[in-house]
PDB file of C-alpha atoms and ligand atoms in Angstrom:
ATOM      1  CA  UNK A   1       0.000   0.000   0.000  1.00 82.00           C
ATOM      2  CA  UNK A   2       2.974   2.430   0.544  1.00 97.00           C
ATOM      3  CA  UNK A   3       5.404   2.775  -2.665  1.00 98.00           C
ATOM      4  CA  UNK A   4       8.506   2.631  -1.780  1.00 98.00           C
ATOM      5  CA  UNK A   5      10.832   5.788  -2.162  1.00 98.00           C
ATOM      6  CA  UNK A   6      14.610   5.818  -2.523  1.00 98.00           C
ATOM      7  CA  UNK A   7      16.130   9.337  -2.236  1.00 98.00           C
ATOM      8  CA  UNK A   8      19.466  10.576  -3.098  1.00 98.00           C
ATOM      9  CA  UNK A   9      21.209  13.300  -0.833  1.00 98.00           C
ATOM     10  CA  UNK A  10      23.805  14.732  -3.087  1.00 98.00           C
ATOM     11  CA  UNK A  11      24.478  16.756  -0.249  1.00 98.00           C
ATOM     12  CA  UNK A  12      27.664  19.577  -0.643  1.00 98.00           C
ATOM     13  CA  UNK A  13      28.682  17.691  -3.497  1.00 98.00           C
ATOM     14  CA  UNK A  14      28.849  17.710  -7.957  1.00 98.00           C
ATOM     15  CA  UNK A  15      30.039  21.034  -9.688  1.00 98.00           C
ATOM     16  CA  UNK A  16      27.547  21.600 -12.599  1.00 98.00           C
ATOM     17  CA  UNK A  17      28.866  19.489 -15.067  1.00 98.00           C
ATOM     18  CA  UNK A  18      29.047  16.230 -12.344  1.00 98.00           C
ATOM     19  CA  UNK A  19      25.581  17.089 -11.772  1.00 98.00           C
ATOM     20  CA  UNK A  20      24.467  16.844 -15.611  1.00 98.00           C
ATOM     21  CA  UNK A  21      26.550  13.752 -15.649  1.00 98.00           C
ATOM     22  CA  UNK A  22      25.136  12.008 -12.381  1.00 98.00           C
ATOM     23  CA  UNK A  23      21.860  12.570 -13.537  1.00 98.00           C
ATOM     24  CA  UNK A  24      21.701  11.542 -17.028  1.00 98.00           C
ATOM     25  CA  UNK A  25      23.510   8.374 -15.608  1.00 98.00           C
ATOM     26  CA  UNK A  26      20.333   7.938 -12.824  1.00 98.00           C
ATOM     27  CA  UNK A  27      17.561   8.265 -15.867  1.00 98.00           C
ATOM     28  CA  UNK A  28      19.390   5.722 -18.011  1.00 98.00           C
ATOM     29  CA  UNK A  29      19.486   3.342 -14.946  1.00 98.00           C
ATOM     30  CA  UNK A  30      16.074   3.947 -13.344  1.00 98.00           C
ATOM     31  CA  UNK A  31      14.061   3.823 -16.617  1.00 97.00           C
ATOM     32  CA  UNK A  32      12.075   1.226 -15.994  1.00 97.00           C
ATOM     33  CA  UNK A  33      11.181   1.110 -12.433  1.00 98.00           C
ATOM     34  CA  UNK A  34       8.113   1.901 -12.061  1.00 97.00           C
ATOM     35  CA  UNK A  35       7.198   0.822  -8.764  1.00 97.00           C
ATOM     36  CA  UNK A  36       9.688   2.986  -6.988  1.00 98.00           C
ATOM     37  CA  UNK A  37       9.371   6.349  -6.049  1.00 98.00           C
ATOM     38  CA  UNK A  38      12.585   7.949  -7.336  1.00 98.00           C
ATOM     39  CA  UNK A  39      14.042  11.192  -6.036  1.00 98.00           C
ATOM     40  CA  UNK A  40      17.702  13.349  -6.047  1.00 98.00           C
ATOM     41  CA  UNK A  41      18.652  16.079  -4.171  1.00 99.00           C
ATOM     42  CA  UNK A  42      21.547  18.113  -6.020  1.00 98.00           C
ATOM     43  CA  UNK A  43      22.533  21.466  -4.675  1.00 98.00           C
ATOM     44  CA  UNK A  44      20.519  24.590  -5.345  1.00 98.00           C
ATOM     45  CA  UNK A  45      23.329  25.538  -7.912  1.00 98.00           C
ATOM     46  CA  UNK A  46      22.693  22.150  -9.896  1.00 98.00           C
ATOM     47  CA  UNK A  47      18.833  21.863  -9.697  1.00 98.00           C
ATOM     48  CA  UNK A  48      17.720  23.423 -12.575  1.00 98.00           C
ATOM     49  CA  UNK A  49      20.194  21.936 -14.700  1.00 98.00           C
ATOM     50  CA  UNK A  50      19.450  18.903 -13.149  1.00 98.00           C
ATOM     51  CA  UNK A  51      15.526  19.520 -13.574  1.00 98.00           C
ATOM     52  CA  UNK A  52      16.104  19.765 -17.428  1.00 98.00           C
ATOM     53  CA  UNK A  53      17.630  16.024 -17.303  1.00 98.00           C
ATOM     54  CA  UNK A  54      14.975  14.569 -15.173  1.00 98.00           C
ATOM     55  CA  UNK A  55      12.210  16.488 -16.203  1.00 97.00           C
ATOM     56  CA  UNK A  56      10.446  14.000 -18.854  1.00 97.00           C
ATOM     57  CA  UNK A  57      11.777  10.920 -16.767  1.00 98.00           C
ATOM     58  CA  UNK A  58      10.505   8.880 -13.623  1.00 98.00           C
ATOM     59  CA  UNK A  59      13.065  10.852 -11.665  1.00 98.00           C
ATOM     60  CA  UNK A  60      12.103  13.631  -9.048  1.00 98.00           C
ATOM     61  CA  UNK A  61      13.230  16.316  -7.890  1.00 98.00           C
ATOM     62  CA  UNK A  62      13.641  17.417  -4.329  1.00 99.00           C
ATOM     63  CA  UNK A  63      15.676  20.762  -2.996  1.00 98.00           C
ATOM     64  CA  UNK A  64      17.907  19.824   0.608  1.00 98.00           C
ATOM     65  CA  UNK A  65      16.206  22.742   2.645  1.00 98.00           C
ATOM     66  CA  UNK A  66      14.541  25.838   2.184  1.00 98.00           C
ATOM     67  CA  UNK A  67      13.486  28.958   4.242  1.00 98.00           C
ATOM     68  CA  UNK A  68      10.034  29.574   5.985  1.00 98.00           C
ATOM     69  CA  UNK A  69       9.363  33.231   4.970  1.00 98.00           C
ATOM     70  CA  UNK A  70       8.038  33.567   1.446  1.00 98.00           C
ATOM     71  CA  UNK A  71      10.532  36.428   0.337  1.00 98.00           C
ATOM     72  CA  UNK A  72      12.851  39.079   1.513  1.00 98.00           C
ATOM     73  CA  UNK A  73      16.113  40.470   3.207  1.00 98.00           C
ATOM     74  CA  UNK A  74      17.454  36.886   4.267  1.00 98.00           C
ATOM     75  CA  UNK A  75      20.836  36.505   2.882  1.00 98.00           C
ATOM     76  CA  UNK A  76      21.638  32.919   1.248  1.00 97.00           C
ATOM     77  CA  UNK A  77      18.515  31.863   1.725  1.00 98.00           C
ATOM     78  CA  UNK A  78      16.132  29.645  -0.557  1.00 98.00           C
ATOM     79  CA  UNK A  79      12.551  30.092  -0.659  1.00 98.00           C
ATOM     80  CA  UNK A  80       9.488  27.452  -1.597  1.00 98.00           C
ATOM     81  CA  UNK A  81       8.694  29.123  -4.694  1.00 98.00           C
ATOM     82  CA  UNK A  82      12.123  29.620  -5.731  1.00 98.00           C
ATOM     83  CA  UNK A  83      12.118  25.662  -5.376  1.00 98.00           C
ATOM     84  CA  UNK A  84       9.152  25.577  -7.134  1.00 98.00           C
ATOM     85  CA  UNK A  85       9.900  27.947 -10.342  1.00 98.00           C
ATOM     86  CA  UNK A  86      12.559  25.156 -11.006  1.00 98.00           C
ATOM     87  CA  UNK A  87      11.082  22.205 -10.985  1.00 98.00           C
ATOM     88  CA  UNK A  88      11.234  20.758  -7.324  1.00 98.00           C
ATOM     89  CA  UNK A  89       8.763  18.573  -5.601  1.00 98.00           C
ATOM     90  CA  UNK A  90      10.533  17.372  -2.407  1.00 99.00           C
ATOM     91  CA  UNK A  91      12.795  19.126   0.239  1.00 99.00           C
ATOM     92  CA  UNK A  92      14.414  17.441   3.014  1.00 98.00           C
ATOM     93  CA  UNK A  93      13.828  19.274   6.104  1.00 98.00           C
ATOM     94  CA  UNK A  94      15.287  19.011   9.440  1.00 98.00           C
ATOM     95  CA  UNK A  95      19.114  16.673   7.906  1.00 98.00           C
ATOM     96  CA  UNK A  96      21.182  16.078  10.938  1.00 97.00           C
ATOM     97  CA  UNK A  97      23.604  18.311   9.624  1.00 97.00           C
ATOM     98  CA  UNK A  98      21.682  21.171   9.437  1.00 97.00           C
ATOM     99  CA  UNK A  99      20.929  20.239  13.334  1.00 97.00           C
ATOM    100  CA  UNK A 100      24.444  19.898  14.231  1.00 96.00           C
ATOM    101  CA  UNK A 101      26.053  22.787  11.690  1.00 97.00           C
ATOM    102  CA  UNK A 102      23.371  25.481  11.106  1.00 96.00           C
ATOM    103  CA  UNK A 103      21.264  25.775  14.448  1.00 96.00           C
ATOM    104  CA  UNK A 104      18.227  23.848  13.145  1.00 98.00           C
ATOM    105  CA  UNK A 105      15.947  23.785  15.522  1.00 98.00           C
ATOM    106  CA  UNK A 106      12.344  21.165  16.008  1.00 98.00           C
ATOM    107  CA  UNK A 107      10.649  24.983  15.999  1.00 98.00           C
ATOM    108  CA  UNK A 108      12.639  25.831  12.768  1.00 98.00           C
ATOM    109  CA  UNK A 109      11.915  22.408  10.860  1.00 98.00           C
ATOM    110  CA  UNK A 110       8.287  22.830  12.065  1.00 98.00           C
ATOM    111  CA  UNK A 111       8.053  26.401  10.151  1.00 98.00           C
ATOM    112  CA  UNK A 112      10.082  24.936   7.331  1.00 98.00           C
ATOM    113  CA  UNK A 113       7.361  21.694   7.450  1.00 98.00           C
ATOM    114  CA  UNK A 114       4.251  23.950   7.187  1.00 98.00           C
ATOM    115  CA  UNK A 115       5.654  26.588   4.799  1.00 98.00           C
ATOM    116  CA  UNK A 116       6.371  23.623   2.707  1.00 98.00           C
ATOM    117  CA  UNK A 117       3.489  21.994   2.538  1.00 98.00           C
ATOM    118  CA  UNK A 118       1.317  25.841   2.298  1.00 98.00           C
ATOM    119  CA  UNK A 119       3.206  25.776  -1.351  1.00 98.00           C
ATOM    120  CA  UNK A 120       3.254  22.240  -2.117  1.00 98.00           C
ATOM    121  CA  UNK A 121       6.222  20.977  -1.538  1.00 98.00           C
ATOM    122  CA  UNK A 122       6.537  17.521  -0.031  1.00 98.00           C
ATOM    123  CA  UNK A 123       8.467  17.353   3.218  1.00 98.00           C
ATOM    124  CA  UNK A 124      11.414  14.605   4.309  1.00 98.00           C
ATOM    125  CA  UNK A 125      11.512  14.883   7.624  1.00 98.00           C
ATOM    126  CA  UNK A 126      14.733  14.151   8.973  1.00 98.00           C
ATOM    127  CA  UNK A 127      14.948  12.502  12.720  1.00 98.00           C
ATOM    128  CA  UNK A 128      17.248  10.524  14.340  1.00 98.00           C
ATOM    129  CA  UNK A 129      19.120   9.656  17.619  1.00 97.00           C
ATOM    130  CA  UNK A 130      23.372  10.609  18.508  1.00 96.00           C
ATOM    131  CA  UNK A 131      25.042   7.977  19.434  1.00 94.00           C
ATOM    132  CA  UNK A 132      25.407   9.458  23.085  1.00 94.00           C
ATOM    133  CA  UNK A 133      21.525   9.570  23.308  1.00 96.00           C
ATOM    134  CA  UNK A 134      20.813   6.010  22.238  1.00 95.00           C
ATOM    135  CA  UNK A 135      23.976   5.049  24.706  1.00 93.00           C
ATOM    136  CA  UNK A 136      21.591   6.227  27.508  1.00 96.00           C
ATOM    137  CA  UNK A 137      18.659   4.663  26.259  1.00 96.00           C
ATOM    138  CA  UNK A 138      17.188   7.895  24.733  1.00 98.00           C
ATOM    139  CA  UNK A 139      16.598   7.072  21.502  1.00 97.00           C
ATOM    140  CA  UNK A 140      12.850   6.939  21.406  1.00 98.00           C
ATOM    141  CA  UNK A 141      12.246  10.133  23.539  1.00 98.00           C
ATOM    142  CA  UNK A 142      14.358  12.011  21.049  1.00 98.00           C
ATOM    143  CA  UNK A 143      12.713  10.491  18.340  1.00 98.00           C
ATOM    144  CA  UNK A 144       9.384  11.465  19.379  1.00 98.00           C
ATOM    145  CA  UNK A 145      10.455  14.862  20.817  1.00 98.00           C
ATOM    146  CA  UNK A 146      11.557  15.525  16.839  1.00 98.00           C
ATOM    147  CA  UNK A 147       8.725  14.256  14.952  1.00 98.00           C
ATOM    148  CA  UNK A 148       5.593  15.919  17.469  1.00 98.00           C
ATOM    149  CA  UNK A 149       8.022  19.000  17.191  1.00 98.00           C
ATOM    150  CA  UNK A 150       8.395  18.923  13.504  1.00 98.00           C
ATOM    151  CA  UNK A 151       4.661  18.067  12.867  1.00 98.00           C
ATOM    152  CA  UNK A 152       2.991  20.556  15.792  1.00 98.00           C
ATOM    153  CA  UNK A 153       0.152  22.020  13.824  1.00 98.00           C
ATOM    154  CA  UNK A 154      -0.100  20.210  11.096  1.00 98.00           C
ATOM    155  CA  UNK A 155      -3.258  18.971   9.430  1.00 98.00           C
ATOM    156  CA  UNK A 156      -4.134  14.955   9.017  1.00 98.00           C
ATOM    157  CA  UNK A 157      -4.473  16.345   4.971  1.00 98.00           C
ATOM    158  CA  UNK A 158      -0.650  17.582   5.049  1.00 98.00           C
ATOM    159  CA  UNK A 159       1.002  15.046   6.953  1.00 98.00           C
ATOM    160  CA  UNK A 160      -0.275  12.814   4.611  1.00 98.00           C
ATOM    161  CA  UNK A 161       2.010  14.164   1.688  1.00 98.00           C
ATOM    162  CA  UNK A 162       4.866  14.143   4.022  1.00 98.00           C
ATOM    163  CA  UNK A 163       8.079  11.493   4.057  1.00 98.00           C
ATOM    164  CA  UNK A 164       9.796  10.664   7.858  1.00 98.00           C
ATOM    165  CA  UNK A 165      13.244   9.625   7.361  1.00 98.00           C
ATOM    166  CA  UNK A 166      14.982   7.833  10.064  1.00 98.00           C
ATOM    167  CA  UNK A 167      18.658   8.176  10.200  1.00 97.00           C
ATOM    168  CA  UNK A 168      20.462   7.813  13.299  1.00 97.00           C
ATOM    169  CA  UNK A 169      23.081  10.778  13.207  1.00 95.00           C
ATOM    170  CA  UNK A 170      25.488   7.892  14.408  1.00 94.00           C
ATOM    171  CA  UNK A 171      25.067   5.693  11.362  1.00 93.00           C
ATOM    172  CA  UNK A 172      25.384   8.964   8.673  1.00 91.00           C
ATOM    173  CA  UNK A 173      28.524   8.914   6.390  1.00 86.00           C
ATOM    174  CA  UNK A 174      30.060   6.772   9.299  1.00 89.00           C
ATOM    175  CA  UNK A 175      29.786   3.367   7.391  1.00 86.00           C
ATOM    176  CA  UNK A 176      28.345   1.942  10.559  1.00 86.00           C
ATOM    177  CA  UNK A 177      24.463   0.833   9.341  1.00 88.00           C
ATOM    178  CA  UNK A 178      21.784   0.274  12.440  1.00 90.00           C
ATOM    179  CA  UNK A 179      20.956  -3.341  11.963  1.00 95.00           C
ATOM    180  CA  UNK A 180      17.584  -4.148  10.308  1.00 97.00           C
ATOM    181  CA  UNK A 181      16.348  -4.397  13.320  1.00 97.00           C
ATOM    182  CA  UNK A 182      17.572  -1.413  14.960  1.00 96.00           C
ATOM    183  CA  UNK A 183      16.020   0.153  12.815  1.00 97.00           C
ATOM    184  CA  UNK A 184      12.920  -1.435  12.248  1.00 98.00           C
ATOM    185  CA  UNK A 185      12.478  -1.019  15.880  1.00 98.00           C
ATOM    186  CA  UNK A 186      12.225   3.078  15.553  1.00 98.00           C
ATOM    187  CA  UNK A 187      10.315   2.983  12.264  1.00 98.00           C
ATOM    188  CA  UNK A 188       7.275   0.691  14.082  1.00 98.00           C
ATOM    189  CA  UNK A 189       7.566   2.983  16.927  1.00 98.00           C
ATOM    190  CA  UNK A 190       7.476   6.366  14.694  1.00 98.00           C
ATOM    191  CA  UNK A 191       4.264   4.443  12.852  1.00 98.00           C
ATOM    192  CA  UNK A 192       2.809   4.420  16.894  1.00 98.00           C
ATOM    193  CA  UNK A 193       3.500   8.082  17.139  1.00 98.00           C
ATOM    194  CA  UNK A 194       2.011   8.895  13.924  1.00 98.00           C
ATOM    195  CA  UNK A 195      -1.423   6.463  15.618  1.00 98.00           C
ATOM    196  CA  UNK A 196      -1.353   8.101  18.584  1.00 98.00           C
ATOM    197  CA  UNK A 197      -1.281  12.371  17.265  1.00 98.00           C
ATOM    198  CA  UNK A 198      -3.239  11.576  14.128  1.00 98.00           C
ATOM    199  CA  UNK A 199      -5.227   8.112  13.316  1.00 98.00           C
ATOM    200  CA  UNK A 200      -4.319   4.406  12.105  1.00 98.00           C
ATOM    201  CA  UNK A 201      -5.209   6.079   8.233  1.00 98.00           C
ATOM    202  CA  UNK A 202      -1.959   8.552   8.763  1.00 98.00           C
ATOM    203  CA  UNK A 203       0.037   5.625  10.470  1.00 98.00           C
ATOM    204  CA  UNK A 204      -0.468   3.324   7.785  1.00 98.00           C
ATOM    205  CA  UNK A 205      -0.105   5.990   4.808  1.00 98.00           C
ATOM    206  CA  UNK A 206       2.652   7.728   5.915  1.00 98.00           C
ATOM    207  CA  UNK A 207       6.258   6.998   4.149  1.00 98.00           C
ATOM    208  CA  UNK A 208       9.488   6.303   6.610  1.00 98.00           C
ATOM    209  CA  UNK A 209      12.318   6.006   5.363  1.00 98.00           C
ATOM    210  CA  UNK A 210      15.858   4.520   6.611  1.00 98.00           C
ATOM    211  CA  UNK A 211      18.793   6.883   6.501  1.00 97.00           C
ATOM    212  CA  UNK A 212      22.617   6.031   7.754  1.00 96.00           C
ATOM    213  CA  UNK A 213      25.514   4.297   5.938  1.00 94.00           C
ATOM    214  CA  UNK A 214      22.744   2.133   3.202  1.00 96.00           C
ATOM    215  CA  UNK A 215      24.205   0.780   0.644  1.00 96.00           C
ATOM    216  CA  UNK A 216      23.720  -1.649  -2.383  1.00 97.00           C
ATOM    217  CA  UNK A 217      25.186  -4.466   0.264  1.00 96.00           C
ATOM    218  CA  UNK A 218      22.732  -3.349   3.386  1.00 96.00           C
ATOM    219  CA  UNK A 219      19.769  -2.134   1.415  1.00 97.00           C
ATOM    220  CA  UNK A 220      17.838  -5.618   0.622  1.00 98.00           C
ATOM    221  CA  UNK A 221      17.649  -6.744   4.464  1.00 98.00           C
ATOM    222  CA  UNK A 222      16.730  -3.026   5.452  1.00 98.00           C
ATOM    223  CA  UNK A 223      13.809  -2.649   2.857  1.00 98.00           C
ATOM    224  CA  UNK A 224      12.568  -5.928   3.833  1.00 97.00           C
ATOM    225  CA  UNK A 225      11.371  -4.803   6.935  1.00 98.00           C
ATOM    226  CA  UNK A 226       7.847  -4.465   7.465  1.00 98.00           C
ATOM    227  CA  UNK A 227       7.632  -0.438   8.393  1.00 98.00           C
ATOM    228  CA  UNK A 228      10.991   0.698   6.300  1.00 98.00           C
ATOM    229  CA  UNK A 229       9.518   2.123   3.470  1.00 98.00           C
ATOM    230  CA  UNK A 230      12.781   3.669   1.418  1.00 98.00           C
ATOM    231  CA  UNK A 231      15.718   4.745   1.941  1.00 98.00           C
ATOM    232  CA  UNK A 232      17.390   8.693   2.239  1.00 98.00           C
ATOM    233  CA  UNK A 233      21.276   8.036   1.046  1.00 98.00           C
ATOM    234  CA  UNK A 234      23.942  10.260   0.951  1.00 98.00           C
ATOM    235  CA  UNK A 235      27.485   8.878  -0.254  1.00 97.00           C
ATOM    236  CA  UNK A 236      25.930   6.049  -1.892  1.00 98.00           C
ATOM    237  CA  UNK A 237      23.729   8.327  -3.761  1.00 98.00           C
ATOM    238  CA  UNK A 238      26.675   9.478  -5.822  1.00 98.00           C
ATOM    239  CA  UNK A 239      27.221   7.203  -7.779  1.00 98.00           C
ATOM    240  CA  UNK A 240      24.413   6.302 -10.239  1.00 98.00           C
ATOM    241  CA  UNK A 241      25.401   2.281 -10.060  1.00 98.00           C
ATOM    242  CA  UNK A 242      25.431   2.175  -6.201  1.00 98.00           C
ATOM    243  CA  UNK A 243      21.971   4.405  -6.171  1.00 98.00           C
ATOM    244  CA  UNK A 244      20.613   2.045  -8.522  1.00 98.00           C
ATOM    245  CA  UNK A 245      21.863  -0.523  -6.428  1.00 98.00           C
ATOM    246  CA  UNK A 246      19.622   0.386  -3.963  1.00 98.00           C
ATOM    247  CA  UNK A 247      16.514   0.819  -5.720  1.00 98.00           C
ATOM    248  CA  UNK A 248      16.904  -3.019  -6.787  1.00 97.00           C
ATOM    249  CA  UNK A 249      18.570  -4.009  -4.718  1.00 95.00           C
ATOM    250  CA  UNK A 250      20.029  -8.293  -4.679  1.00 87.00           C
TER     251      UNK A 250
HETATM  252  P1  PGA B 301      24.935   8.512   4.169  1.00 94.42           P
HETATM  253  O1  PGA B 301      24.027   9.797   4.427  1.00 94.42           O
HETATM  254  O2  PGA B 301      24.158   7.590   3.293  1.00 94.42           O
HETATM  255  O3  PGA B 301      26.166   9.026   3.517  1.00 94.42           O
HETATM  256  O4  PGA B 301      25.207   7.898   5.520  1.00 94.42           O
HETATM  257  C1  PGA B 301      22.648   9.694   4.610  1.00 94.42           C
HETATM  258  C2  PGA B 301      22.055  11.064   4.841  1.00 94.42           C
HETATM  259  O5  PGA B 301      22.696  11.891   5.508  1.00 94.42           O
HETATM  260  O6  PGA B 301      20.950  11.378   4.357  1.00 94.42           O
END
């Protein structure tokens, strides 16, 4: 009942012409899945480019934040219907990185969430555990302190077109993947969350995807489990074979 959805998180990486070349590479690859939800995050400098590759493809295109005021004086900033004007569907809100390096905030990602969704954007929500937190047996307290934060206010209707991803900030670009059922254990517990602020409808609709170190190797036993409904991936994103890799993955 919930298609799948892989994700690539290009993150601070490709110049222009790696972009053009990643991408082309992804649409060659991908062209026949059909029942996969495809997405890739370039940089802002790359999207349009990247847009004009994808645009008559089965590829989407998602932006890797934006900003919650419409326009204005805010220096470096990206806003939804800049995203929009080129092409972009998705944004990831909320990355770890953006938590650790650039003061995000649950109140900021919860702006970013509704401003989002107000211009129809689809969210990725980004949550996830340190390894210091899960060490003390926080990891489910954190978990639900993000995703009530990032959701606080908003409707059954827009949560509905929203993605969770799960990736445990100690598993990101460290190599070290939770175990299936690590994770598995968070992603059933998120689906309770989503049960107990909304309704069984929202918990059963409602995308989460795995986040941390996945790779063509780790991907099969992680998508196999029942609530792990995609994956978010950053270094293996970057290369079209390994993406692909984990969009069928053996
Ligand atoms: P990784 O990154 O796949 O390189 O661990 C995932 C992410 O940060 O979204």
């Amino acid at each position: 009942m919930r298609k799948r959805i892989i994700a690539g998180n290009w993150k601070m990486n490709t110049t222009l012409d790696e972009a053009k070349k990643l991408a082309s590479e992804i649409v060659e690859l991908v062209k026949n899945v059909d029942d996969v939800e495809i997405v890739i995050c370039p940089p802002y400098t790359n999207l349009y480019v990247v847009y004009e590759i994808i645009k008559d493809s089965n590829v989407k295109l998602g932006a890797q934040d934006l900003h919650w005021e419409d326009k204005g004086a805010f220096t470096g900033k990206i806003s939804a219907d800049m995203l929009l004007s080129v092409g972009v569907k998705y944004v990831i809100i909320g990355h770890s990185e953006q938590r650790t390096y650039f003061c995000e905030t649950d109140e900021t990602v919860n702006k970013k969430v509704k401003q989002a969704l107000k211009k129809g954007l689809k969210p990725i929500v980004c949550v996830g555990e340190t390894l210091e937190q899960r060490e003390n047996g926080e990891t489910k307290e954190v978990v639900k302190k993000q995703v009530v934060g990032a959701f606080e206010g908003v409707s059954k209707e827009d949560i509905l077109k929203s993605v969770i991803a799960y990736e445990p900030v100690w598993a990101i670009g460290t190599g070290k993947t939770a175990t299936p059922e690590q994770a598995q254990e968070v992603h059933a517990f998120i689906r309770e969350l989503l049960k107990e602020l909304y309704d069984e409808e929202v918990a059963q609709s409602v995308r989460i995807q795995y986040g941390g170190s996945m790779k063509p190797n780790n991907a099969k036993a992680l998508l196999e489990q029942p609530d792990i409904d995609g994956g978010l991936i950053g270094g293996a994103s970057l290369k079209a074979k390994d993406f692909y890799g984990i969009i069928r993955p053996e």
